[in-house]
PDB file of C-alpha atoms in Angstrom:
ATOM      1  CA  ILE I 152       9.187  -7.099  -7.183  1.00  0.00           C
ATOM      2  CA  LEU I 153       7.989  -7.956  -3.726  1.00  0.00           C
ATOM      3  CA  PHE I 154       9.714 -11.092  -2.358  1.00  0.00           C
ATOM      4  CA  ASP I 155       8.306 -12.679   0.788  1.00  0.00           C
ATOM      5  CA  THR I 156      11.132 -13.475   3.215  1.00  0.00           C
ATOM      6  CA  SER I 157       8.868 -14.555   6.109  1.00  0.00           C
ATOM      7  CA  LEU I 158       9.325 -17.860   7.873  1.00  0.00           C
ATOM      8  CA  SER I 159       6.113 -19.180   6.318  1.00  0.00           C
ATOM      9  CA  HIS I 160       7.786 -19.009   2.907  1.00  0.00           C
ATOM     10  CA  ARG I 161      10.775 -21.296   3.801  1.00  0.00           C
ATOM     11  CA  TRP I 162      11.866 -24.456   1.947  1.00  0.00           C
ATOM     12  CA  ALA I 163      10.224 -25.396  -1.313  1.00  0.00           C
ATOM     13  CA  GLY I 164       8.134 -22.213  -1.541  1.00  0.00           C
ATOM     14  CA  LEU I 165      11.153 -20.024  -1.178  1.00  0.00           C
ATOM     15  CA  GLU I 166      13.050 -22.001  -3.831  1.00  0.00           C
ATOM     16  CA  THR I 167      10.082 -21.732  -6.272  1.00  0.00           C
ATOM     17  CA  ALA I 168       9.756 -18.028  -5.663  1.00  0.00           C
ATOM     18  CA  TYR I 169      13.513 -17.527  -6.190  1.00  0.00           C
ATOM     19  CA  GLY I 170      13.243 -19.393  -9.558  1.00  0.00           C
ATOM     20  CA  HIS I 171      10.326 -17.083 -10.565  1.00  0.00           C
ATOM     21  CA  LEU I 172      12.428 -14.054  -9.504  1.00  0.00           C
ATOM     22  CA  VAL I 173      15.468 -15.090 -11.491  1.00  0.00           C
ATOM     23  CA  ARG I 174      13.250 -15.833 -14.550  1.00  0.00           C
ATOM     24  CA  THR I 175      11.626 -12.406 -14.336  1.00  0.00           C
ATOM     25  CA  LEU I 176      14.880 -10.477 -13.775  1.00  0.00           C
ATOM     26  CA  HIS I 177      16.667 -12.195 -16.714  1.00  0.00           C
ATOM     27  CA  ALA I 178      13.674 -11.421 -18.974  1.00  0.00           C
ATOM     28  CA  LEU I 179      14.107  -7.656 -18.430  1.00  0.00           C
ATOM     29  CA  GLY I 180      15.713  -5.594 -21.078  1.00  0.00           C
ATOM     30  CA  THR I 181      18.512  -3.114 -20.418  1.00  0.00           C
ATOM     31  CA  GLN I 182      15.973  -0.280 -20.934  1.00  0.00           C
ATOM     32  CA  ASP I 183      13.848  -1.666 -18.033  1.00  0.00           C
ATOM     33  CA  GLN I 184      14.032  -0.756 -14.371  1.00  0.00           C
ATOM     34  CA  PHE I 185      13.225  -2.854 -11.306  1.00  0.00           C
ATOM     35  CA  ALA I 186      13.089  -2.681  -7.547  1.00  0.00           C
ATOM     36  CA  LEU I 187      13.493  -5.786  -5.454  1.00  0.00           C
ATOM     37  CA  ILE I 188      11.762  -5.393  -2.114  1.00  0.00           C
ATOM     38  CA  PRO I 189      12.217  -8.248   0.336  1.00  0.00           C
ATOM     39  CA  PHE I 190       9.643  -8.169   3.149  1.00  0.00           C
ATOM     40  CA  ASP I 191       8.381 -10.005   6.186  1.00  0.00           C
ATOM     41  CA  ARG I 192       6.710  -7.963   8.957  1.00  0.00           C
ATOM     42  CA  LYS I 193       8.228  -4.891   7.245  1.00  0.00           C
ATOM     43  CA  PRO I 194       9.831  -4.195   3.844  1.00  0.00           C
ATOM     44  CA  ALA I 195      13.617  -4.000   3.653  1.00  0.00           C
ATOM     45  CA  ASP I 196      15.120  -0.498   3.824  1.00  0.00           C
ATOM     46  CA  GLY I 197      16.903   1.015   0.898  1.00  0.00           C
ATOM     47  CA  SER I 198      14.943  -0.473  -2.005  1.00  0.00           C
ATOM     48  CA  ARG I 199      14.880   1.683  -5.130  1.00  0.00           C
ATOM     49  CA  LEU I 200      14.452   1.544  -8.886  1.00  0.00           C
ATOM     50  CA  ARG I 201      17.561   0.225 -10.545  1.00  0.00           C
ATOM     51  CA  PRO I 202      18.477  -0.290 -14.184  1.00  0.00           C
ATOM     52  CA  ALA I 203      18.108  -3.960 -15.244  1.00  0.00           C
ATOM     53  CA  THR I 204      21.830  -4.410 -15.967  1.00  0.00           C
ATOM     54  CA  PRO I 205      23.490  -7.768 -15.133  1.00  0.00           C
ATOM     55  CA  GLN I 206      25.544  -6.037 -12.385  1.00  0.00           C
ATOM     56  CA  ASP I 207      22.454  -4.515 -10.636  1.00  0.00           C
ATOM     57  CA  ILE I 208      20.522  -7.773 -10.940  1.00  0.00           C
ATOM     58  CA  GLU I 209      23.318  -9.758  -9.417  1.00  0.00           C
ATOM     59  CA  ALA I 210      23.821  -7.191  -6.655  1.00  0.00           C
ATOM     60  CA  GLU I 211      20.117  -7.401  -5.694  1.00  0.00           C
ATOM     61  CA  LEU I 212      20.102 -11.184  -5.793  1.00  0.00           C
ATOM     62  CA  THR I 213      23.119 -11.285  -3.539  1.00  0.00           C
ATOM     63  CA  THR I 214      21.515  -8.920  -1.068  1.00  0.00           C
ATOM     64  CA  LEU I 215      18.409 -11.081  -1.069  1.00  0.00           C
ATOM     65  CA  ARG I 216      20.342 -14.330  -0.551  1.00  0.00           C
ATOM     66  CA  ASN I 217      22.084 -12.721   2.467  1.00  0.00           C
ATOM     67  CA  ARG I 218      18.820 -11.663   4.060  1.00  0.00           C
ATOM     68  CA  ALA I 219      17.612 -13.837   7.003  1.00  0.00           C
ATOM     69  CA  LEU I 220      13.998 -15.035   7.012  1.00  0.00           C
ATOM     70  CA  GLY I 221      11.922 -13.207   9.611  1.00  0.00           C
ATOM     71  CA  PRO I 222       8.724 -13.812  11.531  1.00  0.00           C
ATOM     72  CA  GLY I 223       5.491 -12.295  10.392  1.00  0.00           C
ATOM     73  CA  THR I 224       4.144 -10.955   7.100  1.00  0.00           C
ATOM     74  CA  ASN I 225       2.752  -7.436   6.505  1.00  0.00           C
ATOM     75  CA  LEU I 226       1.723  -7.476   2.838  1.00  0.00           C
ATOM     76  CA  PRO I 227      -0.203  -4.166   2.910  1.00  0.00           C
ATOM     77  CA  LEU I 228       2.929  -2.374   4.175  1.00  0.00           C
ATOM     78  CA  ALA I 229       5.061  -4.062   1.472  1.00  0.00           C
ATOM     79  CA  LEU I 230       2.590  -3.046  -1.218  1.00  0.00           C
ATOM     80  CA  ALA I 231       2.518   0.538   0.034  1.00  0.00           C
ATOM     81  CA  GLU I 232       6.386   0.571  -0.133  1.00  0.00           C
ATOM     82  CA  ALA I 233       6.368  -0.753  -3.710  1.00  0.00           C
ATOM     83  CA  ARG I 234       3.796   1.813  -4.767  1.00  0.00           C
ATOM     84  CA  LYS I 235       5.832   4.562  -3.145  1.00  0.00           C
ATOM     85  CA  ILE I 236       8.834   3.511  -5.242  1.00  0.00           C
ATOM     86  CA  LEU I 237       6.812   3.052  -8.458  1.00  0.00           C
ATOM     87  CA  GLY I 238       4.367   5.865  -8.232  1.00  0.00           C
ATOM     88  CA  SER I 239       1.314   5.083 -10.358  1.00  0.00           C
ATOM     89  CA  LYS I 240       3.334   3.503 -13.305  1.00  0.00           C
ATOM     90  CA  GLY I 241       4.690   0.010 -13.755  1.00  0.00           C
ATOM     91  CA  ARG I 242       3.436  -3.175 -12.212  1.00  0.00           C
ATOM     92  CA  ILE I 243       4.158  -5.213  -9.091  1.00  0.00           C
ATOM     93  CA  LEU I 244       5.172  -8.885  -9.015  1.00  0.00           C
ATOM     94  CA  LEU I 245       4.453 -10.422  -5.620  1.00  0.00           C
ATOM     95  CA  LEU I 246       6.242 -13.698  -4.836  1.00  0.00           C
ATOM     96  CA  THR I 247       4.678 -15.026  -1.643  1.00  0.00           C
ATOM     97  CA  SER I 248       3.516 -17.919   0.470  1.00  0.00           C
ATOM     98  CA  GLY I 249       0.164 -16.186   0.710  1.00  0.00           C
ATOM     99  CA  VAL I 250       0.090 -16.165   4.494  1.00  0.00           C
ATOM    100  CA  GLY I 251      -0.822 -12.882   6.169  1.00  0.00           C
ATOM    101  CA  ALA I 252      -2.305 -11.152   3.194  1.00  0.00           C
ATOM    102  CA  GLY I 253      -4.922  -9.232   5.076  1.00  0.00           C
ATOM    103  CA  SER I 254      -8.261  -8.163   3.570  1.00  0.00           C
ATOM    104  CA  SER I 255      -8.820  -7.389  -0.131  1.00  0.00           C
ATOM    105  CA  LYS I 256      -9.945  -3.820   0.901  1.00  0.00           C
ATOM    106  CA  THR I 257      -6.634  -3.202   2.730  1.00  0.00           C
ATOM    107  CA  LEU I 258      -4.607  -4.685  -0.163  1.00  0.00           C
ATOM    108  CA  LYS I 259      -6.413  -2.608  -2.812  1.00  0.00           C
ATOM    109  CA  ALA I 260      -5.995   0.560  -0.768  1.00  0.00           C
ATOM    110  CA  ALA I 261      -2.245  -0.024  -0.408  1.00  0.00           C
ATOM    111  CA  LEU I 262      -1.931  -1.014  -4.086  1.00  0.00           C
ATOM    112  CA  GLY I 263      -3.747   1.898  -5.692  1.00  0.00           C
ATOM    113  CA  PRO I 264      -3.883   1.851  -9.534  1.00  0.00           C
ATOM    114  CA  VAL I 265      -0.826  -0.341 -10.060  1.00  0.00           C
ATOM    115  CA  PRO I 266      -1.481  -3.862 -11.400  1.00  0.00           C
ATOM    116  CA  LEU I 267      -0.520  -6.755  -9.145  1.00  0.00           C
ATOM    117  CA  PHE I 268       0.713 -10.060 -10.465  1.00  0.00           C
ATOM    118  CA  THR I 269       0.834 -12.614  -7.682  1.00  0.00           C
ATOM    119  CA  ALA I 270       2.671 -15.929  -7.652  1.00  0.00           C
ATOM    120  CA  VAL I 271       1.681 -17.983  -4.634  1.00  0.00           C
ATOM    121  CA  THR I 272       4.362 -20.560  -4.002  1.00  0.00           C
ATOM    122  CA  VAL I 273       2.967 -22.438  -0.935  1.00  0.00           C
ATOM    123  CA  GLY I 274      -0.597 -23.706  -0.664  1.00  0.00           C
ATOM    124  CA  GLU I 275      -3.536 -21.829  -2.157  1.00  0.00           C
ATOM    125  CA  SER I 276      -4.021 -18.103  -2.654  1.00  0.00           C
ATOM    126  CA  THR I 277      -6.480 -16.398  -0.368  1.00  0.00           C
ATOM    127  CA  GLU I 278      -9.616 -14.761  -1.609  1.00  0.00           C
ATOM    128  CA  ALA I 279      -8.122 -11.349  -0.663  1.00  0.00           C
ATOM    129  CA  LEU I 280      -5.027 -11.970  -2.896  1.00  0.00           C
ATOM    130  CA  ARG I 281      -7.226 -13.117  -5.770  1.00  0.00           C
ATOM    131  CA  ALA I 282      -9.474 -10.060  -5.454  1.00  0.00           C
ATOM    132  CA  ALA I 283      -6.529  -7.592  -5.319  1.00  0.00           C
ATOM    133  CA  SER I 284      -4.460  -9.239  -8.147  1.00  0.00           C
ATOM    134  CA  THR I 285      -4.677  -8.666 -11.863  1.00  0.00           C
ATOM    135  CA  GLU I 286      -3.520 -12.290 -12.242  1.00  0.00           C
ATOM    136  CA  VAL I 287      -2.607 -15.089  -9.869  1.00  0.00           C
ATOM    137  CA  LEU I 288      -0.244 -17.995 -10.524  1.00  0.00           C
ATOM    138  CA  SER I 289      -1.034 -20.902  -8.237  1.00  0.00           C
ATOM    139  CA  THR I 290       1.203 -23.694  -7.011  1.00  0.00           C
ATOM    140  CA  THR I 291      -0.839 -26.128  -9.180  1.00  0.00           C
ATOM    141  CA  ALA I 292      -0.314 -24.178 -12.399  1.00  0.00           C
ATOM    142  CA  THR I 293       0.984 -26.075 -15.436  1.00  0.00           C
ATOM    143  CA  GLU I 294       4.069 -25.000 -17.294  1.00  0.00           C
ATOM    144  CA  ILE I 295       1.932 -23.469 -20.005  1.00  0.00           C
ATOM    145  CA  GLU I 296      -0.029 -21.484 -17.368  1.00  0.00           C
ATOM    146  CA  GLY I 297       3.251 -20.284 -15.881  1.00  0.00           C
ATOM    147  CA  ASP I 298       4.500 -19.209 -19.372  1.00  0.00           C
ATOM    148  CA  LEU I 299       1.283 -17.304 -19.976  1.00  0.00           C
ATOM    149  CA  PHE I 300       1.484 -15.554 -16.563  1.00  0.00           C
ATOM    150  CA  PHE I 301       5.055 -14.397 -17.084  1.00  0.00           C
ATOM    151  CA  LYS I 302       4.287 -13.370 -20.713  1.00  0.00           C
ATOM    152  CA  ARG I 303       1.484 -11.046 -19.437  1.00  0.00           C
ATOM    153  CA  LEU I 304       3.642  -9.777 -16.651  1.00  0.00           C
ATOM    154  CA  MET I 305       6.400  -8.752 -19.097  1.00  0.00           C
ATOM    155  CA  GLU I 306       4.087  -7.069 -21.652  1.00  0.00           C
ATOM    156  CA  THR I 307       5.310  -3.538 -22.383  1.00  0.00           C
ATOM    157  CA  GLU I 308       1.961  -2.022 -21.577  1.00  0.00           C
ATOM    158  CA  ALA I 309       0.333  -3.538 -18.508  1.00  0.00           C
ATOM    159  CA  GLN I 310      -3.298  -4.283 -18.927  1.00  0.00           C
ATOM    160  CA  PRO I 311      -5.533  -1.628 -17.336  1.00  0.00           C
ATOM    161  CA  ILE I 312      -6.502  -2.414 -13.743  1.00  0.00           C
ATOM    162  CA  GLN I 313     -10.183  -2.120 -14.646  1.00  0.00           C
ATOM    163  CA  LYS I 314     -10.008  -5.260 -16.755  1.00  0.00           C
ATOM    164  CA  ALA I 315     -11.575  -8.302 -15.202  1.00  0.00           C
ATOM    165  CA  ARG I 316      -9.163  -9.894 -12.745  1.00  0.00           C
ATOM    166  CA  ARG I 317      -8.559 -13.533 -13.418  1.00  0.00           C
ATOM    167  CA  SER I 318      -6.647 -16.586 -12.431  1.00  0.00           C
ATOM    168  CA  VAL I 319      -4.214 -17.835 -15.015  1.00  0.00           C
ATOM    169  CA  SER I 320      -5.783 -21.307 -14.849  1.00  0.00           C
ATOM    170  CA  GLU I 321      -9.049 -19.868 -16.240  1.00  0.00           C
ATOM    171  CA  ASP I 322      -7.300 -19.113 -19.564  1.00  0.00           C
ATOM    172  CA  VAL I 323      -6.175 -22.633 -20.314  1.00  0.00           C
TER     173      VAL I 323
END
């Protein structure tokens, strides 16, 4: 899980992203693993896969709450770090303001074959984010659209990356 801790993500966007994060972490089963990677101009050091136990979840949330917001956003670097931790299995949830995404070519190169589920919590998602993501949850999504997004994210077998990329709002 990539969590944007840049200054552009402060206030309401940060609160929305934190709500999405808690929802996702509490939906994980004890057999699941996760890595929480806060990032701004660079990803936090020391992120690793952890079992989804209540103790590990709380420890990661505490670490995140204690992290100061920083200037800048380097999403390609954060994606590369997540991919390094995951390898070619699993999926990435990106919780971001959407600022500083870079080009779709750069994002796709950093992402590799791993599906990316993006929740933009401030403003609109960029074309680059929409092109690189398997699904995008926008700030204008309805509750039903949000439920569908998180249901697809939590599916045991992630949809193949070759499937048509779509915005959640296209399904409803």
